[in-house]
XYZ file of N, CA, C and O in Angstrom:
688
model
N 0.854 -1.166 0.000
C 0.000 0.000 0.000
C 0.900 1.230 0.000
O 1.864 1.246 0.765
N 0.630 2.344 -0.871
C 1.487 3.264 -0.865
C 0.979 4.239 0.271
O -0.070 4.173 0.911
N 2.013 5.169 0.349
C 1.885 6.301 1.918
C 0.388 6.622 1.171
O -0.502 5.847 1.521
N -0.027 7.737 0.121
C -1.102 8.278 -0.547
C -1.752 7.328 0.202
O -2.227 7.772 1.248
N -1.999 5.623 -0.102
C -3.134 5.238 -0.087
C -3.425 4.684 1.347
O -4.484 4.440 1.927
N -2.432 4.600 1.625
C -2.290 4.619 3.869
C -3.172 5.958 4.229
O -4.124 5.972 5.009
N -2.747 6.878 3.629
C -3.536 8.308 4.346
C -4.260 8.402 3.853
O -4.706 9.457 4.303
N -5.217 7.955 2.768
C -6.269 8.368 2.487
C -7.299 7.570 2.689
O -8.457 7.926 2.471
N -6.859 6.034 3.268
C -7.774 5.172 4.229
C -7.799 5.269 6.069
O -8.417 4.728 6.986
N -6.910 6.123 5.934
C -6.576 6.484 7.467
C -7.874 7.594 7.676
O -8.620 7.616 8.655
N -7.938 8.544 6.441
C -8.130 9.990 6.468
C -9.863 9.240 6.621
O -10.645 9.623 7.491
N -10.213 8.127 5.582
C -11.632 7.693 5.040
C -12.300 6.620 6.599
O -13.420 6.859 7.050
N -11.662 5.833 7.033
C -11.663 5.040 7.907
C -13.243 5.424 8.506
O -14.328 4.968 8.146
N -12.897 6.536 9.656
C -14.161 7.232 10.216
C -15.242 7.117 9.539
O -16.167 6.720 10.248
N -15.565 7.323 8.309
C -16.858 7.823 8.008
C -17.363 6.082 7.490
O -18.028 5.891 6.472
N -17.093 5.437 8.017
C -17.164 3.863 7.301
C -18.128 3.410 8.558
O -18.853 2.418 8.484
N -18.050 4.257 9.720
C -18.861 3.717 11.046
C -17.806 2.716 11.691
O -17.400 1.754 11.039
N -17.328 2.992 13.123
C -16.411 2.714 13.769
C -17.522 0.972 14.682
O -17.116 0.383 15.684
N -18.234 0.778 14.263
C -19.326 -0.277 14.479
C -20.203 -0.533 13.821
O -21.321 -0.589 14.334
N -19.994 -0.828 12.187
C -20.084 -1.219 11.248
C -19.664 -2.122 10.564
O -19.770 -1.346 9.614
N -19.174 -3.284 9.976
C -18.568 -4.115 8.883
C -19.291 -4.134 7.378
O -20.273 -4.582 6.787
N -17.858 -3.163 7.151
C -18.516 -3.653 5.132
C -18.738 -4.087 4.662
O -19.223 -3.821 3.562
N -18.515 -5.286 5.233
C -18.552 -6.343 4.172
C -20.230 -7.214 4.467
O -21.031 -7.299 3.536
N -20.445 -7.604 5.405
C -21.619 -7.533 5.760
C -22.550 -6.986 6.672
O -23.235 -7.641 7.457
N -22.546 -5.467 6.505
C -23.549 -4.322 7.538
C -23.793 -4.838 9.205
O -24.500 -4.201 9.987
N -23.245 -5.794 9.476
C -23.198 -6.187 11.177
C -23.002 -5.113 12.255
O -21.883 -4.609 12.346
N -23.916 -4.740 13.025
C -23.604 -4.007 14.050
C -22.797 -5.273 15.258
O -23.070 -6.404 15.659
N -21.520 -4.089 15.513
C -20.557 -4.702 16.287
C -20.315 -4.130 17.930
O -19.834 -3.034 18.219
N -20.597 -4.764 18.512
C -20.431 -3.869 20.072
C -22.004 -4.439 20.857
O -22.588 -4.100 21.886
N -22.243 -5.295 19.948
C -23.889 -5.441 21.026
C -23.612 -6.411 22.228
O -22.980 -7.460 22.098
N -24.258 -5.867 23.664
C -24.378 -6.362 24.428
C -25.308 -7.660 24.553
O -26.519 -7.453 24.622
N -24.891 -8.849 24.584
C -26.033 -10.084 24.645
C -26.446 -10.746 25.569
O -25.606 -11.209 26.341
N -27.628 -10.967 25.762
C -28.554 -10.875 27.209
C -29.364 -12.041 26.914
O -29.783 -11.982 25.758
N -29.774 -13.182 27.601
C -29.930 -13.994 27.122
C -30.961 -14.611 28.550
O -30.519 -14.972 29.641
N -32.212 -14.586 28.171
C -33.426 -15.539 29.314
C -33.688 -16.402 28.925
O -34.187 -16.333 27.802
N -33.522 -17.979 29.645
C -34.211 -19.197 29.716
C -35.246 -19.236 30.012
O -35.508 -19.139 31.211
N -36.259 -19.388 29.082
C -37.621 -19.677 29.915
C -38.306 -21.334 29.744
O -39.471 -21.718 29.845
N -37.056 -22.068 29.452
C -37.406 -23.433 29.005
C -36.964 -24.473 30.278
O -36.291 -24.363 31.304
N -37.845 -25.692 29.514
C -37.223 -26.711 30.805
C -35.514 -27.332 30.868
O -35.083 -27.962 31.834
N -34.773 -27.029 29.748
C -33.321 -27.151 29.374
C -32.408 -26.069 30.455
O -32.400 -24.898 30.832
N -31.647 -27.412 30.646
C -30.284 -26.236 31.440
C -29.585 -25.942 30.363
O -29.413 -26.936 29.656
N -29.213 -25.178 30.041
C -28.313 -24.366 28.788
C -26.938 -23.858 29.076
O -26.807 -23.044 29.990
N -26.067 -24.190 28.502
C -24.905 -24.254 29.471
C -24.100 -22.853 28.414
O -23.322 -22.037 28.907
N -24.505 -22.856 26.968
C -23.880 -21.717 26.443
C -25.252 -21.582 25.006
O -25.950 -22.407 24.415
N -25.101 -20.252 24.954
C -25.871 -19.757 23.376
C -25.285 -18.790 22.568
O -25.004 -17.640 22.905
N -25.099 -19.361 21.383
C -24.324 -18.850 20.054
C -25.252 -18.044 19.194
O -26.075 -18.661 18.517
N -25.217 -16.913 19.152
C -26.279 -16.052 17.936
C -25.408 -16.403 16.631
O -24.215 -16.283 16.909
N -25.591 -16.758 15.435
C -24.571 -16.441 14.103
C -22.803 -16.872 14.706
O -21.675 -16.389 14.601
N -23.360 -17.885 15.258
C -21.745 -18.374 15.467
C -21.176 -17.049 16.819
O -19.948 -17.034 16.914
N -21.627 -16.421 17.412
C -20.899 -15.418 18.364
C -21.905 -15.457 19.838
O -23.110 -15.326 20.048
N -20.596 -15.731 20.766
C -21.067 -16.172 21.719
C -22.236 -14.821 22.646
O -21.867 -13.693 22.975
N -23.504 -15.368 22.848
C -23.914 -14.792 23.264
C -24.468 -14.540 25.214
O -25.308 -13.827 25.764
N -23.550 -15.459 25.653
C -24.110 -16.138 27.322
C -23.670 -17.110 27.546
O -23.129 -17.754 26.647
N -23.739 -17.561 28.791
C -23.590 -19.231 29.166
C -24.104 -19.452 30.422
O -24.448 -18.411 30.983
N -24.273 -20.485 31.061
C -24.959 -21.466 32.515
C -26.915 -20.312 32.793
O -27.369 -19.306 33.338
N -27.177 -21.099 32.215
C -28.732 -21.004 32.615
C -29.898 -22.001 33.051
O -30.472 -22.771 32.281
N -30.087 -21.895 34.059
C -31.004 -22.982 34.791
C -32.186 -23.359 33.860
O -32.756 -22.638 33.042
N -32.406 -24.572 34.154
C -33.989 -25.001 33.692
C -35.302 -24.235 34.529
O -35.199 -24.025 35.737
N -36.246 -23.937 33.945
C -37.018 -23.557 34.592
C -38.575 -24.144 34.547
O -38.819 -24.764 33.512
N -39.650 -24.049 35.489
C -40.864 -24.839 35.144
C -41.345 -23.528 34.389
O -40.964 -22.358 34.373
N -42.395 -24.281 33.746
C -43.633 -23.797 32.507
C -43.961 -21.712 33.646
O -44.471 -21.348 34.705
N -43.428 -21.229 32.753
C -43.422 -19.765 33.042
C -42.631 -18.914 34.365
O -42.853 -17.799 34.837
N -41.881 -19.696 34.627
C -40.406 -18.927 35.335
C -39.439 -18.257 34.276
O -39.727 -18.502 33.105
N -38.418 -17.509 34.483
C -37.311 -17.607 33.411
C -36.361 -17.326 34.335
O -36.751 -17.062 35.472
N -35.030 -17.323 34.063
C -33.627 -17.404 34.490
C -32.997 -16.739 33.380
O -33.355 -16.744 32.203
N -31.927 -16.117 33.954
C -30.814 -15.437 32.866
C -30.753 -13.924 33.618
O -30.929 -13.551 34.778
N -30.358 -13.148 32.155
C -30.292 -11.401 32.442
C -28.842 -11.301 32.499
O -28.579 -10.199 32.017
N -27.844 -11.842 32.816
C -26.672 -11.303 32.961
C -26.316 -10.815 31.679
O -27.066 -11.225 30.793
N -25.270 -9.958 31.251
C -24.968 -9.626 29.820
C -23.170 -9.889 29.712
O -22.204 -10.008 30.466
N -23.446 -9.885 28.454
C -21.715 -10.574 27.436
C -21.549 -9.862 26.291
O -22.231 -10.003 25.275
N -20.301 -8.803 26.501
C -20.144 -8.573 25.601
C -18.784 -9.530 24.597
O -18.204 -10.444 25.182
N -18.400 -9.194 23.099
C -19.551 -8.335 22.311
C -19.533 -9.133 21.510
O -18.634 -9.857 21.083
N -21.218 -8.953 21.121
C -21.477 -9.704 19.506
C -21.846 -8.585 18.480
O -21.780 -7.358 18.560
N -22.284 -9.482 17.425
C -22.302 -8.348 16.031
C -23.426 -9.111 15.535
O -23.304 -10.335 15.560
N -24.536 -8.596 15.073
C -25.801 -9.049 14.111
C -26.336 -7.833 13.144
O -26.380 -6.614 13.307
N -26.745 -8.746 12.005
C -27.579 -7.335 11.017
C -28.549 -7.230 10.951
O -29.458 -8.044 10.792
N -28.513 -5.859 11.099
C -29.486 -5.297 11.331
C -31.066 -5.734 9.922
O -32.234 -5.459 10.194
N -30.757 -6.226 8.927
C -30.873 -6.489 7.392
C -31.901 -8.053 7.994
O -32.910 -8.410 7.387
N -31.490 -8.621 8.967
C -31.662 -9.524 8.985
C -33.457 -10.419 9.590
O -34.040 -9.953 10.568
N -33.900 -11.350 9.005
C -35.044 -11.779 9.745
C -35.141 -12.727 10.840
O -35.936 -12.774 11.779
N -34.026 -13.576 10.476
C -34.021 -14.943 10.915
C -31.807 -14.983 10.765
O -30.840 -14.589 10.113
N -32.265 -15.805 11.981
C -30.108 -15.845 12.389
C -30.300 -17.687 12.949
O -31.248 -18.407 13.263
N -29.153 -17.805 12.858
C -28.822 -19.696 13.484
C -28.817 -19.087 15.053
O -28.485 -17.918 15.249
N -29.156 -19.848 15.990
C -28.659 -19.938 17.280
C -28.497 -21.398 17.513
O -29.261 -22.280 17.121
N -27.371 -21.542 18.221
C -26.912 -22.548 18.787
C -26.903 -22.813 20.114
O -26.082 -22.227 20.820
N -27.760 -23.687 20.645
C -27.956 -23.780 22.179
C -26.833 -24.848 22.513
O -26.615 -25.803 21.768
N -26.185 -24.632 23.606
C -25.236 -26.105 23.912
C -26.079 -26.083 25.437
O -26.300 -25.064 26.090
N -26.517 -27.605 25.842
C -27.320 -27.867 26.486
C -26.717 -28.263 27.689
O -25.647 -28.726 27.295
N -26.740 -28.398 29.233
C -25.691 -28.886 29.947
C -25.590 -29.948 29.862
O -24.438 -30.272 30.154
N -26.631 -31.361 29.415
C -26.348 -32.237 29.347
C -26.535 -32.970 28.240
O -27.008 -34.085 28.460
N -26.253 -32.627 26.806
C -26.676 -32.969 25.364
C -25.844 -32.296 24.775
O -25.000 -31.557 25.282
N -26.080 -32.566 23.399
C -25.304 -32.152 22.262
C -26.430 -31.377 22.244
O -27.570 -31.356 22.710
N -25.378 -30.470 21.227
C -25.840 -29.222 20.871
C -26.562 -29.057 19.899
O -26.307 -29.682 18.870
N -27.860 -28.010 19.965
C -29.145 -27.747 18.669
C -28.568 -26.905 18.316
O -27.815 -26.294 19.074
N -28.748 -26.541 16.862
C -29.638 -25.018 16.166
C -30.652 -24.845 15.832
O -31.167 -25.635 15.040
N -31.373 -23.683 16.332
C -32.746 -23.537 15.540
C -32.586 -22.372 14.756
O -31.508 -21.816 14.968
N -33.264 -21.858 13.974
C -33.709 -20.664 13.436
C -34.194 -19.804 14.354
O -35.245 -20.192 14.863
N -33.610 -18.318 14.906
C -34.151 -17.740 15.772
C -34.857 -16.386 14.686
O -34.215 -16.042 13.694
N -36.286 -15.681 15.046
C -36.877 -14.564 14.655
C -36.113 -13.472 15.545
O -35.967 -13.395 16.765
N -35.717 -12.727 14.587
C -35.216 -11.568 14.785
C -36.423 -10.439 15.054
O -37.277 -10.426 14.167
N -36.587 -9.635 15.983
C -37.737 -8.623 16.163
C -37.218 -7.284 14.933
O -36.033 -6.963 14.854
N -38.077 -6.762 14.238
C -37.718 -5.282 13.864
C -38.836 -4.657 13.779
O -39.863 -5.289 14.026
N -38.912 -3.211 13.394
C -37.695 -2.676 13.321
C -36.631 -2.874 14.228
O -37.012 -3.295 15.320
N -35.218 -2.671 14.092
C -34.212 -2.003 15.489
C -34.435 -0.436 15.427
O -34.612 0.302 14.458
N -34.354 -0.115 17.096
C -34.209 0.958 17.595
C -32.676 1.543 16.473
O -31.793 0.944 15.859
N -33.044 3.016 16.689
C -31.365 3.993 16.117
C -30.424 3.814 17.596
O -30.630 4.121 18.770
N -29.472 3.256 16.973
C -28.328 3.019 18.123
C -28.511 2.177 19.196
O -28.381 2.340 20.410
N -28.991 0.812 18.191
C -29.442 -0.536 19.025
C -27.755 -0.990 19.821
O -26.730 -1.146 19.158
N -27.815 -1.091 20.924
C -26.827 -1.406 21.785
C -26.736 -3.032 22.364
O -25.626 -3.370 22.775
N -27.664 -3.888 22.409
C -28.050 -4.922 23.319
C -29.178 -6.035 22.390
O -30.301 -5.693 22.020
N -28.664 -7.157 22.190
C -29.275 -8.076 22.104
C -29.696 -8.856 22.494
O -28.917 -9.777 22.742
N -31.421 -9.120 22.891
C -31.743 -9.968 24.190
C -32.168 -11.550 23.136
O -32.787 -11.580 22.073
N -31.740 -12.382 23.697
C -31.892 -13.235 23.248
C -33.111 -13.916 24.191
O -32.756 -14.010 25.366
N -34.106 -14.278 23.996
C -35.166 -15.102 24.421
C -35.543 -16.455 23.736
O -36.141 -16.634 22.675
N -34.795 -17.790 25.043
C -34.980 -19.251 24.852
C -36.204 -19.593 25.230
O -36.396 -19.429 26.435
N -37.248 -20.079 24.523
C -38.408 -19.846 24.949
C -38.671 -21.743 24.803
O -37.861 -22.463 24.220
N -39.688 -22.154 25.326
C -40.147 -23.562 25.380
C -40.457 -24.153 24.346
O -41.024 -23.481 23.485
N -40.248 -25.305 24.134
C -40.335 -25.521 22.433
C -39.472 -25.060 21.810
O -39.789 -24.515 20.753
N -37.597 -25.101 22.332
C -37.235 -24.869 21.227
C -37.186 -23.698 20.255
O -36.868 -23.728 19.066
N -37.665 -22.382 21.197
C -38.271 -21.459 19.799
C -37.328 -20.249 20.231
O -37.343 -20.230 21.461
N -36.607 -19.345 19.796
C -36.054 -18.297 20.375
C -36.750 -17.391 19.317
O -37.270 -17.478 18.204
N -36.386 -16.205 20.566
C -36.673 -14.762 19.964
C -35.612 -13.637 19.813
O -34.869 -14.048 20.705
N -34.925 -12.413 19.304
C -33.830 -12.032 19.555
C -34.653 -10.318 19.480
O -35.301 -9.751 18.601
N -34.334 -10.032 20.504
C -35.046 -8.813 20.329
C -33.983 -7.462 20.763
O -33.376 -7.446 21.835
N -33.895 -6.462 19.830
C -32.900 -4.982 20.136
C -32.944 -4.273 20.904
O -34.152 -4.195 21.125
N -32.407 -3.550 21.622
C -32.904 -2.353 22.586
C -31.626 -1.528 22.728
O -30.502 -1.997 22.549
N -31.929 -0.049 23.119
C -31.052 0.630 23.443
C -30.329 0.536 25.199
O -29.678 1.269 25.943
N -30.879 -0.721 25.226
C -29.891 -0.839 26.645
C -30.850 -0.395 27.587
O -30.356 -0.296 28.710
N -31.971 -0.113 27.526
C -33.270 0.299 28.366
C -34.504 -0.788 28.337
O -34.603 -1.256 27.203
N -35.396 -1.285 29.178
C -36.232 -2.091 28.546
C -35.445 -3.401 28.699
O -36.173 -4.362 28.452
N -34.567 -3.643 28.929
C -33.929 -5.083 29.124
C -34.640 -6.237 30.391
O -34.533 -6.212 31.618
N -35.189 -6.954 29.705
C -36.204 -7.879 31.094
C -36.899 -8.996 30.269
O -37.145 -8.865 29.070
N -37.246 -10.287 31.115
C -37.865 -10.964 30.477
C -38.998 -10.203 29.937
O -39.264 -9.139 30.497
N -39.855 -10.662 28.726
C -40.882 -10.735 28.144
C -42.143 -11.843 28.974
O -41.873 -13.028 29.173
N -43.064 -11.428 29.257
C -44.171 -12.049 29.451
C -45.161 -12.495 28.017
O -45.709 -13.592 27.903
N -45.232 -11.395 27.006
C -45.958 -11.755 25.613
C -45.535 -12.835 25.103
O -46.267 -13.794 24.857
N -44.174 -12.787 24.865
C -43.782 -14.214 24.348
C -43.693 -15.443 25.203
O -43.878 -16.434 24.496
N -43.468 -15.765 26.516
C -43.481 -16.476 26.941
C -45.076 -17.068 27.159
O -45.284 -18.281 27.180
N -46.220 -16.021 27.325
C -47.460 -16.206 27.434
C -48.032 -17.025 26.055
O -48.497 -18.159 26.172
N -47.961 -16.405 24.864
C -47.606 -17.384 23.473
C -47.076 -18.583 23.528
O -47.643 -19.675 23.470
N -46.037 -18.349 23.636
C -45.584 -20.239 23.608
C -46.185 -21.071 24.098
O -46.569 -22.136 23.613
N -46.363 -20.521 25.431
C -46.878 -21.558 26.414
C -48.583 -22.080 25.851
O -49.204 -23.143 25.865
N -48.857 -20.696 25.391
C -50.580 -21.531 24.707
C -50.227 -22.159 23.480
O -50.785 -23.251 23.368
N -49.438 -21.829 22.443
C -49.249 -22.256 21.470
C -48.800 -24.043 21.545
O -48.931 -24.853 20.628
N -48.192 -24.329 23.079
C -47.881 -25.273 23.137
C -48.382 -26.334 23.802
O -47.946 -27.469 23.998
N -49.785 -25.542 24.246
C -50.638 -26.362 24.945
C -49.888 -26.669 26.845
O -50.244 -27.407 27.764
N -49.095 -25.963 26.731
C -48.276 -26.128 28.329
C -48.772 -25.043 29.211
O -48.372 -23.884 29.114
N -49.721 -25.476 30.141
C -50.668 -24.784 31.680
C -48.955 -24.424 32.666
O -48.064 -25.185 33.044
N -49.096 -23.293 32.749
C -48.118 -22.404 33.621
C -48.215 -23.041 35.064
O -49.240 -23.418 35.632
N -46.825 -23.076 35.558
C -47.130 -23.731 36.696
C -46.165 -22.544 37.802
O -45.785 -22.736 38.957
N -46.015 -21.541 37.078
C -45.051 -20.212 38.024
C -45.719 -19.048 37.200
O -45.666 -19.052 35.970
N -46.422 -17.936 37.994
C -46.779 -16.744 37.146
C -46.293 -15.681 37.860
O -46.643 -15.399 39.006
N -45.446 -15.056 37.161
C -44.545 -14.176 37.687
C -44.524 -12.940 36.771
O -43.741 -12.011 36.969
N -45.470 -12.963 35.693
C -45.877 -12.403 34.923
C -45.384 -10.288 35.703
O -44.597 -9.559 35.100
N -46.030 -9.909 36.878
C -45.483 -8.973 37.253
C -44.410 -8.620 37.220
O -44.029 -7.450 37.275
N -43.832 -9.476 37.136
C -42.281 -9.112 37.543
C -41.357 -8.735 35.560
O -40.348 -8.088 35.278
N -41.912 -9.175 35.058
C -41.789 -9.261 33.472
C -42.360 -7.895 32.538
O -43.404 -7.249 32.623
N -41.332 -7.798 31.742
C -42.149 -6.456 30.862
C -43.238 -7.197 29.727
O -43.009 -8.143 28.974
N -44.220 -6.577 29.864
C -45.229 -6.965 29.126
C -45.682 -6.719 27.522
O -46.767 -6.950 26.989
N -44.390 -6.140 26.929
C -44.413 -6.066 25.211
C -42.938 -5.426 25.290
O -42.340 -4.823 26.180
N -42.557 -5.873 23.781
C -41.568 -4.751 22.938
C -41.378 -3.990 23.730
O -42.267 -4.307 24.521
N -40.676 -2.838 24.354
C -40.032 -1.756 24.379
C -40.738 -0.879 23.079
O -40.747 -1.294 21.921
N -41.300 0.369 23.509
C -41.433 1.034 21.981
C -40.848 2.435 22.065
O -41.197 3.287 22.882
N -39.733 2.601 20.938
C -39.314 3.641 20.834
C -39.451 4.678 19.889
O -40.361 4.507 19.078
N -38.732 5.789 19.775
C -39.176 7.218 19.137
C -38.679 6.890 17.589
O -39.188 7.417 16.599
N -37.921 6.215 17.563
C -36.638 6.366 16.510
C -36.450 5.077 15.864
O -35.947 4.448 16.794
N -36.539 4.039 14.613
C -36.221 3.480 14.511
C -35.058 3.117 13.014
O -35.366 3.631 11.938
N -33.912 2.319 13.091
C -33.240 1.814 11.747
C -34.022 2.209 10.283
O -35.209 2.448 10.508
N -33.738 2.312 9.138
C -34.159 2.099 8.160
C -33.547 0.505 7.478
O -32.361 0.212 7.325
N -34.624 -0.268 7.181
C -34.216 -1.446 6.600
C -32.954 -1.399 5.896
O -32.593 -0.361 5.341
N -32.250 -2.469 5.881
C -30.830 -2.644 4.509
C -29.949 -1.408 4.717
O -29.427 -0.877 3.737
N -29.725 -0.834 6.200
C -28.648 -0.106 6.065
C -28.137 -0.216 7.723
O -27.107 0.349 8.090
């Protein structure tokens, strides 16, 4: 690389987004937050191959466990659906297809990952505010799956999305 072209990627660098990747639009720096609300002890969870958590208790039909956070992962924003990889404490390891929530918030910071019963995750954005189990989704599954709650703790849980002022524009 010549000096010219050293300084004029030095000079360009900045405006490329210092938590960005070009190559595939990944926001980089997200905090990952991750609730069990399943009967599986979960010993680690992978969003897109990047570690997102590890050691989470089993829980009965509408408890959850988790909340601690790990940084950092990277996901796009572009995206609907991502691999997660559950490693189980006592099994080999799944992937499922996890639903990505959007829009993302402007200056999504935190990715909550929600292991929900059945196998089903949810991955939802936030600006680092709003971070807590979900009761909507866990309330869903559980009918969807025909499984009668045997812990309702529902108070203690935020009861939708987070809704904010500001959100991403798709594909950027």
């Amino acid at each position: 690389m010549s000096t010219i072209s050293a300084m004029l990627w030095v000079l360009m660098w900045p405006a490329t987004g210092c938590s960005q990747s070009r190559v595939d639009h990944k926001i980089d720096g997200l905090t990952g937050v991750v609730f069990n609300y399943s009967d599986e002890v979960i010993a680690e969870v992978r969003v897109d191959g990047e570690l997102a958590g590890t050691g989470y208790e089993a829980v009965r039909p509408g408890n959850v466990t988790g909340g601690g956070g790990s940084c950092c992962m990277a996901l796009a924003p572009t995206l609907d659906t991502v691999p997660v990889e559950i490693t189980p404490g006592i099994a080999d390891p799944y992937t499922v297809q996890a639903t990505i929530e959007n829009p993302w918030p402007k200056g999504a910071s935190t990715a909550i990952v929600h292991v929900l019963p059945g196998r089903r995750v949810v991955i939802e954005t936030t600006l680092g505010i709003g971070i807590g189990p979900r009761s909507d989704l866990l309330n869903a599954q559980l009918e969807a799956l025909g499984i009668v709650k045997e812990v309702d703790i529902d108070w203690m849980m935020i009861p939708e999305r987070y809704q904010y002022s500001e959100y991403m524009e798709r594909g950027r």
